[in-house]
PDB file of C-alpha atoms in Angstrom:
ATOM      1  CA  MET A   1       0.000   0.000   0.000  1.00 55.00           C
ATOM      2  CA  ARG A   2       1.327   3.425  -0.954  1.00 63.00           C
ATOM      3  CA  HIS A   3       1.497   6.252   1.502  1.00 63.00           C
ATOM      4  CA  ARG A   4       0.840   9.791   0.277  1.00 63.00           C
ATOM      5  CA  ASP A   5       3.350  12.429   1.099  1.00 63.00           C
ATOM      6  CA  GLU A   6       1.573  14.794   3.505  1.00 61.00           C
ATOM      7  CA  SER A   7       3.477  17.852   2.167  1.00 62.00           C
ATOM      8  CA  ARG A   8       1.817  17.530  -1.277  1.00 69.00           C
ATOM      9  CA  ASN A   9      -1.797  17.835  -0.129  1.00 68.00           C
ATOM     10  CA  GLY A  10      -2.205  21.559  -0.907  1.00 81.00           C
ATOM     11  CA  ILE A  11      -0.156  21.780  -4.116  1.00 85.00           C
ATOM     12  CA  ALA A  12      -3.177  21.721  -6.447  1.00 82.00           C
ATOM     13  CA  VAL A  13      -4.819  24.568  -4.539  1.00 85.00           C
ATOM     14  CA  VAL A  14      -1.648  26.653  -4.640  1.00 88.00           C
ATOM     15  CA  GLU A  15      -1.183  25.996  -8.382  1.00 89.00           C
ATOM     16  CA  PHE A  16      -4.783  26.988  -9.032  1.00 89.00           C
ATOM     17  CA  ALA A  17      -4.370  30.162  -6.960  1.00 92.00           C
ATOM     18  CA  LEU A  18      -1.290  31.084  -8.988  1.00 94.00           C
ATOM     19  CA  ILE A  19      -2.853  30.468 -12.416  1.00 96.00           C
ATOM     20  CA  LEU A  20      -6.304  31.962 -11.669  1.00 95.00           C
ATOM     21  CA  PRO A  21      -5.278  35.646 -12.145  1.00 93.00           C
ATOM     22  CA  VAL A  22      -3.665  34.797 -15.492  1.00 94.00           C
ATOM     23  CA  LEU A  23      -6.794  32.968 -16.663  1.00 95.00           C
ATOM     24  CA  ALA A  24      -9.031  35.818 -15.474  1.00 91.00           C
ATOM     25  CA  LEU A  25      -6.900  38.365 -17.353  1.00 87.00           C
ATOM     26  CA  LEU A  26      -6.962  36.235 -20.499  1.00 91.00           C
ATOM     27  CA  PHE A  27     -10.750  35.922 -20.280  1.00 92.00           C
ATOM     28  CA  PHE A  28     -11.133  39.689 -19.780  1.00 86.00           C
ATOM     29  CA  VAL A  29      -8.915  40.449 -22.788  1.00 84.00           C
ATOM     30  CA  LEU A  30     -10.885  38.049 -24.996  1.00 90.00           C
ATOM     31  CA  VAL A  31     -14.259  39.486 -23.990  1.00 89.00           C
ATOM     32  CA  GLU A  32     -13.052  43.083 -24.300  1.00 86.00           C
ATOM     33  CA  GLY A  33     -11.442  42.372 -27.676  1.00 87.00           C
ATOM     34  CA  ALA A  34     -14.625  40.785 -28.987  1.00 92.00           C
ATOM     35  CA  HIS A  35     -16.625  43.809 -27.822  1.00 90.00           C
ATOM     36  CA  ALA A  36     -14.197  46.203 -29.545  1.00 90.00           C
ATOM     37  CA  MET A  37     -14.311  44.152 -32.763  1.00 94.00           C
ATOM     38  CA  GLN A  38     -18.115  44.295 -32.720  1.00 94.00           C
ATOM     39  CA  ALA A  39     -17.945  48.080 -32.357  1.00 94.00           C
ATOM     40  CA  TYR A  40     -15.483  48.275 -35.274  1.00 95.00           C
ATOM     41  CA  SER A  41     -17.736  46.062 -37.397  1.00 96.00           C
ATOM     42  CA  ASP A  42     -20.678  48.379 -36.681  1.00 95.00           C
ATOM     43  CA  LEU A  43     -18.572  51.397 -37.677  1.00 96.00           C
ATOM     44  CA  VAL A  44     -17.493  49.792 -40.962  1.00 96.00           C
ATOM     45  CA  GLU A  45     -21.105  48.976 -41.825  1.00 96.00           C
ATOM     46  CA  ALA A  46     -22.210  52.517 -40.919  1.00 95.00           C
ATOM     47  CA  SER A  47     -19.492  54.135 -43.057  1.00 95.00           C
ATOM     48  CA  ARG A  48     -20.426  51.936 -46.023  1.00 95.00           C
ATOM     49  CA  GLU A  49     -24.114  52.744 -45.690  1.00 94.00           C
ATOM     50  CA  GLY A  50     -23.300  56.445 -45.341  1.00 93.00           C
ATOM     51  CA  ALA A  51     -21.150  56.362 -48.473  1.00 92.00           C
ATOM     52  CA  ARG A  52     -23.926  54.572 -50.384  1.00 93.00           C
ATOM     53  CA  LEU A  53     -26.418  57.236 -49.295  1.00 92.00           C
ATOM     54  CA  ALA A  54     -24.024  59.980 -50.390  1.00 89.00           C
ATOM     55  CA  LEU A  55     -23.611  58.207 -53.715  1.00 87.00           C
ATOM     56  CA  MET A  56     -27.361  57.921 -54.279  1.00 88.00           C
ATOM     57  CA  GLU A  57     -28.612  61.233 -52.851  1.00 86.00           C
ATOM     58  CA  GLY A  58     -25.525  63.434 -52.809  1.00 80.00           C
ATOM     59  CA  PRO A  59     -23.021  64.318 -50.098  1.00 76.00           C
ATOM     60  CA  THR A  60     -25.368  66.897 -48.557  1.00 77.00           C
ATOM     61  CA  SER A  61     -27.935  64.258 -47.519  1.00 81.00           C
ATOM     62  CA  ASP A  62     -28.490  63.421 -43.846  1.00 89.00           C
ATOM     63  CA  ILE A  63     -25.717  60.832 -43.518  1.00 91.00           C
ATOM     64  CA  ASP A  64     -25.205  61.467 -39.806  1.00 91.00           C
ATOM     65  CA  SER A  65     -28.701  60.279 -38.881  1.00 92.00           C
ATOM     66  CA  LEU A  66     -28.250  57.142 -41.027  1.00 92.00           C
ATOM     67  CA  VAL A  67     -24.939  56.380 -39.297  1.00 93.00           C
ATOM     68  CA  ARG A  68     -26.573  56.799 -35.886  1.00 93.00           C
ATOM     69  CA  ALA A  69     -29.429  54.514 -36.930  1.00 93.00           C
ATOM     70  CA  VAL A  70     -27.016  51.794 -38.056  1.00 92.00           C
ATOM     71  CA  THR A  71     -24.950  52.074 -34.865  1.00 93.00           C
ATOM     72  CA  GLN A  72     -27.812  52.045 -32.368  1.00 92.00           C
ATOM     73  CA  GLU A  73     -25.917  49.698 -30.026  1.00 91.00           C
ATOM     74  CA  LEU A  74     -23.103  52.242 -29.592  1.00 92.00           C
ATOM     75  CA  ASP A  75     -23.155  55.392 -27.465  1.00 90.00           C
ATOM     76  CA  SER A  76     -24.264  58.153 -29.848  1.00 89.00           C
ATOM     77  CA  ASP A  77     -22.461  60.831 -27.802  1.00 92.00           C
ATOM     78  CA  ALA A  78     -19.102  59.161 -28.536  1.00 91.00           C
ATOM     79  CA  LEU A  79     -19.834  58.846 -32.276  1.00 94.00           C
ATOM     80  CA  THR A  80     -18.557  61.307 -34.898  1.00 93.00           C
ATOM     81  CA  THR A  81     -19.329  61.356 -38.627  1.00 94.00           C
ATOM     82  CA  LEU A  82     -17.273  63.273 -41.171  1.00 93.00           C
ATOM     83  CA  VAL A  83     -18.278  63.496 -44.851  1.00 92.00           C
ATOM     84  CA  THR A  84     -15.744  64.930 -47.312  1.00 91.00           C
ATOM     85  CA  THR A  85     -15.820  65.336 -51.075  1.00 88.00           C
ATOM     86  CA  ASP A  86     -12.567  65.647 -53.013  1.00 85.00           C
ATOM     87  CA  THR A  87     -11.800  68.813 -54.964  1.00 74.00           C
ATOM     88  CA  GLY A  88     -12.727  67.366 -58.341  1.00 81.00           C
ATOM     89  CA  ASN A  89     -16.071  66.181 -56.949  1.00 75.00           C
ATOM     90  CA  THR A  90     -15.246  62.662 -58.147  1.00 85.00           C
ATOM     91  CA  SER A  91     -15.441  60.791 -54.846  1.00 90.00           C
ATOM     92  CA  VAL A  92     -16.980  61.026 -51.395  1.00 91.00           C
ATOM     93  CA  THR A  93     -15.435  59.767 -48.166  1.00 93.00           C
ATOM     94  CA  VAL A  94     -17.455  58.956 -45.061  1.00 94.00           C
ATOM     95  CA  GLU A  95     -15.406  58.590 -41.888  1.00 96.00           C
ATOM     96  CA  VAL A  96     -17.046  57.342 -38.710  1.00 96.00           C
ATOM     97  CA  SER A  97     -15.105  57.470 -35.442  1.00 96.00           C
ATOM     98  CA  TYR A  98     -16.061  56.192 -32.022  1.00 95.00           C
ATOM     99  CA  ALA A  99     -14.500  56.770 -28.597  1.00 91.00           C
ATOM    100  CA  TYR A 100     -14.595  53.191 -27.308  1.00 89.00           C
ATOM    101  CA  GLN A 101     -15.083  52.765 -23.574  1.00 84.00           C
ATOM    102  CA  PRO A 102     -14.111  49.386 -22.072  1.00 83.00           C
ATOM    103  CA  PHE A 103     -16.340  47.465 -19.658  1.00 78.00           C
ATOM    104  CA  ILE A 104     -14.061  48.243 -16.732  1.00 76.00           C
ATOM    105  CA  GLU A 105     -13.708  52.017 -16.735  1.00 72.00           C
ATOM    106  CA  ASN A 106     -10.103  52.427 -15.611  1.00 74.00           C
ATOM    107  CA  ALA A 107      -8.646  49.348 -17.350  1.00 71.00           C
ATOM    108  CA  LEU A 108      -7.724  51.117 -20.591  1.00 70.00           C
ATOM    109  CA  GLU A 109      -6.410  54.167 -18.767  1.00 73.00           C
ATOM    110  CA  LEU A 110      -4.091  51.974 -16.691  1.00 71.00           C
ATOM    111  CA  LEU A 111      -2.717  50.291 -19.817  1.00 71.00           C
ATOM    112  CA  THR A 112      -2.500  53.202 -22.269  1.00 73.00           C
ATOM    113  CA  GLY A 113      -2.896  56.372 -20.224  1.00 75.00           C
ATOM    114  CA  SER A 114      -5.998  57.334 -22.207  1.00 75.00           C
ATOM    115  CA  PRO A 115      -9.547  56.811 -20.890  1.00 74.00           C
ATOM    116  CA  SER A 116     -10.880  55.793 -24.306  1.00 76.00           C
ATOM    117  CA  LEU A 117      -9.728  54.191 -27.534  1.00 86.00           C
ATOM    118  CA  GLN A 118     -10.545  55.927 -30.814  1.00 91.00           C
ATOM    119  CA  ILE A 119     -11.883  53.438 -33.390  1.00 94.00           C
ATOM    120  CA  VAL A 120     -12.145  54.780 -36.947  1.00 95.00           C
ATOM    121  CA  ALA A 121     -13.701  53.327 -40.110  1.00 96.00           C
ATOM    122  CA  GLN A 122     -13.837  55.093 -43.448  1.00 95.00           C
ATOM    123  CA  THR A 123     -15.278  54.337 -46.876  1.00 94.00           C
ATOM    124  CA  THR A 124     -14.549  56.142 -50.134  1.00 93.00           C
ATOM    125  CA  MET A 125     -16.826  55.793 -53.161  1.00 91.00           C
ATOM    126  CA  PRO A 126     -16.635  57.437 -56.589  1.00 89.00           C
ATOM    127  CA  LEU A 127     -19.385  59.891 -57.468  1.00 83.00           C
ATOM    128  CA  PRO A 128     -21.124  59.544 -60.845  1.00 78.00           C
TER     129      PRO A 128
END
């Protein structure tokens, strides 16, 4: 019959306590990254729809309200839309930017020194 070494009884608990913060950080980064990618995907879709509207109705149409309608899940106060037409009036560019706020308010500020992350998507389409 084998006898267990009494000094090894708590090793699994200690190992788990050491690896738990690393696993929690990894989980947080994955969830936060997925949330930021969803915000970027919404911005890309909004800039494309805004450029299509400018193409169909002209660059003076109400692109900002369309962008806000497409990005309903995002905070509209942190959303900025910029529509520019080049000098030859041959193309229109719709740029949508968003000041991304992480789930944990101070997490991004601790890592980067900035309280928010600016996410930008832009689409350029030729005018007829």
